[in-house]
Amino acid sequence: QHWEFDPQAGTPEQRAQVEELRENFANNRRAKRQCSDELLRLQAADRIKAAGANVVKDPCVVQGRGPVAVSQVDHQVLCGLKYYAALQQRDGHWAGDYGGPNFLMPGMVIALYATGALDRVFGAEARAEILRYHRNHQNEDGGFGLHIEGHSTMFGTSMGYCVLRIMGADRDDEAVAAARKWIHDRGGAQYNTSWAKFWLAVLGAYSWDGLNPVPPEMWLLPYSAWTGIGLLHPGRMWCHVRQVMLPMSYIYGVRGTCKETDLVKALREELYPVPYDGIDWNGARNLCGKEDLYFPHPFIQDALWWFLYKCENVLAGSSLRKKALKEALKLIHYEDESTRYIDIGGVSKSMNLLACWLEDPNSEAFKKHLARVPDYMWVSEDGMKMQGTNGSQVWDTAFSVQAMIATGLGKEVGDCLQLAHQFLDKSQITEDPMPPLQEHYRHISKGAWSFSTRDHGWPTADCSAEALKAVLALQTCPETFVKQPFLDDRLFDCVNIILSYQSSTGGWPTYENTRSHSFAENFNAAETFSNIMIDYDYVELSSSCMTALCEFRKAYPKHRSAEIDGALKRGKDFIQRIQREDGSWYGSWGVCFTYGTWFGCEALAALGDSYSTSESARTACDFLLDKQKEDGGWGESYKSSQDRVYSQLDGDSHVVNTAWAVMALMAVGYHEVHPLPLHAAARFMMDAQQVDGDWPQQHISGVFNKNCMISFSQYRYGEAAWRI
Ligand code: LAN
């Protein structure tokens, strides 16, 4: 419904409100980059009003320094609960803005432009919203960041530039001119990351000769680890990277390029301060702007590219290439079919769509792809963006349910929880992808949940675990009478997949078992991301899986009990082994040490450790206490994720970091020994709650691959406030 957002819909007052919101966002955009999805709230305005969620704060509680009054906490929690319940969607999930990265929409726009299908997918309103987004997120220096809060980069700016131009902004438009200046001041768009070079080559505004090779022959390498080279087989790489390399290698192999339109010719001239025809493309292969360079290529990688570049003349047009392209297409179609043309993520979606068109512009596959572009789109007050995935439906619903039940006020929102249960029921993946799995490098899926929807269908360890916890909580909570509980077998299937994911280290990875060695990271060609080549074990994933297994064991003490006990023991060893000396854990998917430490503490607590009994728990608490800010809350900057050192946020604390820190401390019982720091934190969160029951949207909270931030707009609903 957000995709179809119609500016003419609603009453005149609502339309005026929309205009005001958008104006406010544009005016404040430098202070607050992540939008708070006001449009979503406006849509739910009637439901929110009916829920009667107004927060009236007791001034004594808010200003006083002593313990917070329980009655006031109850009141504010209830307001938050009613407010949040009113935001639930009709099918039972919670929807939220899952934007943030700035490099996703450009890929889609370029792919659609190249196929000539742009107008079929994006009508005039959508184009206006895409433009609005890009104008809103342009930095003051004229450039665009890798993500909405980041400093300007060549990747963001050159891609943003193409979108502005394709969407109809002309050469002299103020935003266009400022972006062009940013690019020219840094030597031109050839100082770019490999992914940007790829998209520019597709557009015809960069030469394929200026790209390090992405030979499709990689799919024909031997897979066996014994061969040595097999450890670099793409089938062993992290699924996200694999699914990007796949269509990229096909498009590279056929040199899939947009036809030479006037706009393409203009871009060749506009993106470079030097004549396009005079550019030394071979020399440009390894150029990358300093603003973009997060992971410089190791020497061994450049040596490989040099060798493959030499081979390319022989490979292009050979029968081996034909065979490799056929293999790549087979895998592309498999991914499309098994995800109902959604694909695993926003980068590969655009590339697979283009690959299908290149194979046959009239194909069914291409039409099916077009039909599922809207799944990735999201309209908010800052405009229309493309999300990292087709949403975060299961993930957000699983946490929302757990938070609501943790308040002890579940009966106040009984219908809402019932509906959420139905959503989780419908979204569990009940079968594996088409066989043979191994030939397509897929893990089992039966019993799992994906991060977004069942159609998407890629199983994730922690999404399965958190959804399992939510289902168990709903089915065992005395206040929520679930009408149709899951059959035991479905829960057993979920446990089966959780167990199947555990690594020999004792930890849990994201989507698949780790299949290669971190040595493969030497061949990470994406200069902006780190730790992308293989699936690693993470504290967050391990903790989610361990806490889920603990909950499951309580409900079904006899099912695979020895295996579960063993898995938990190995899991605990892993968690303790990766705890840092200062007591913290580095969080890879949220910002950052507060996020990781929350998961670390939850895992310890589930296995019986507490502040008073365990050294690990004690050092973790000491770490967190050391970071508590004067206002009682916690606030961590995304710089922590990039630099891997704790970095305080300037100014006020952040409600999301505060929630994580409070949950971590309470999980291990810190409050039973020292309650006052938690009262101060509670006061901060209560004070931050808005009159309608919501919490403010502050800085961006999610991250991937160390360097790119992503919005998790639902995190702000203050789970900790409810739990307190
Ligand atoms: C996500 C989003 C959710 C996230 C959690 C469930 C929070 C995490 O615990 C496990 C990993 C996972 C599923 C995850 C993996 C990487 C994703 C899919 C993303 C961060 C969303 C976008 C990102 C994807 C890789 C973006 C495209 C960029 C590439 C480098 C291919």
PDB file of C-alpha atoms in Angstrom, residues 1 12 31 66 117 396 536 585 614 642 648 688 710:
ATOM      1  CA  GLN A   1       0.000   0.000   0.000  1.00  0.00           C
ATOM      2  CA  PRO A  12      -7.989  17.652   2.478  1.00  0.00           C
ATOM      3  CA  ALA A  31      19.735  17.188  11.474  1.00  0.00           C
ATOM      4  CA  GLY A  66      14.756   8.713  42.687  1.00  0.00           C
ATOM      5  CA  ALA A 117      10.735  -1.005 -18.908  1.00  0.00           C
ATOM      6  CA  ASP A 396       9.807  -7.305  13.254  1.00  0.00           C
ATOM      7  CA  TYR A 536      30.769 -16.319   9.616  1.00  0.00           C
ATOM      8  CA  TRP A 585      30.698  -8.290  22.098  1.00  0.00           C
ATOM      9  CA  SER A 614      29.537 -15.246  36.403  1.00  0.00           C
ATOM     10  CA  GLN A 642      33.219   0.748  11.026  1.00  0.00           C
ATOM     11  CA  GLN A 648      29.757   7.554  21.780  1.00  0.00           C
ATOM     12  CA  ALA A 688      11.534  10.318  25.408  1.00  0.00           C
ATOM     13  CA  ILE A 710      20.395   0.209   7.193  1.00  0.00           C
TER      14      ILE A 710
END
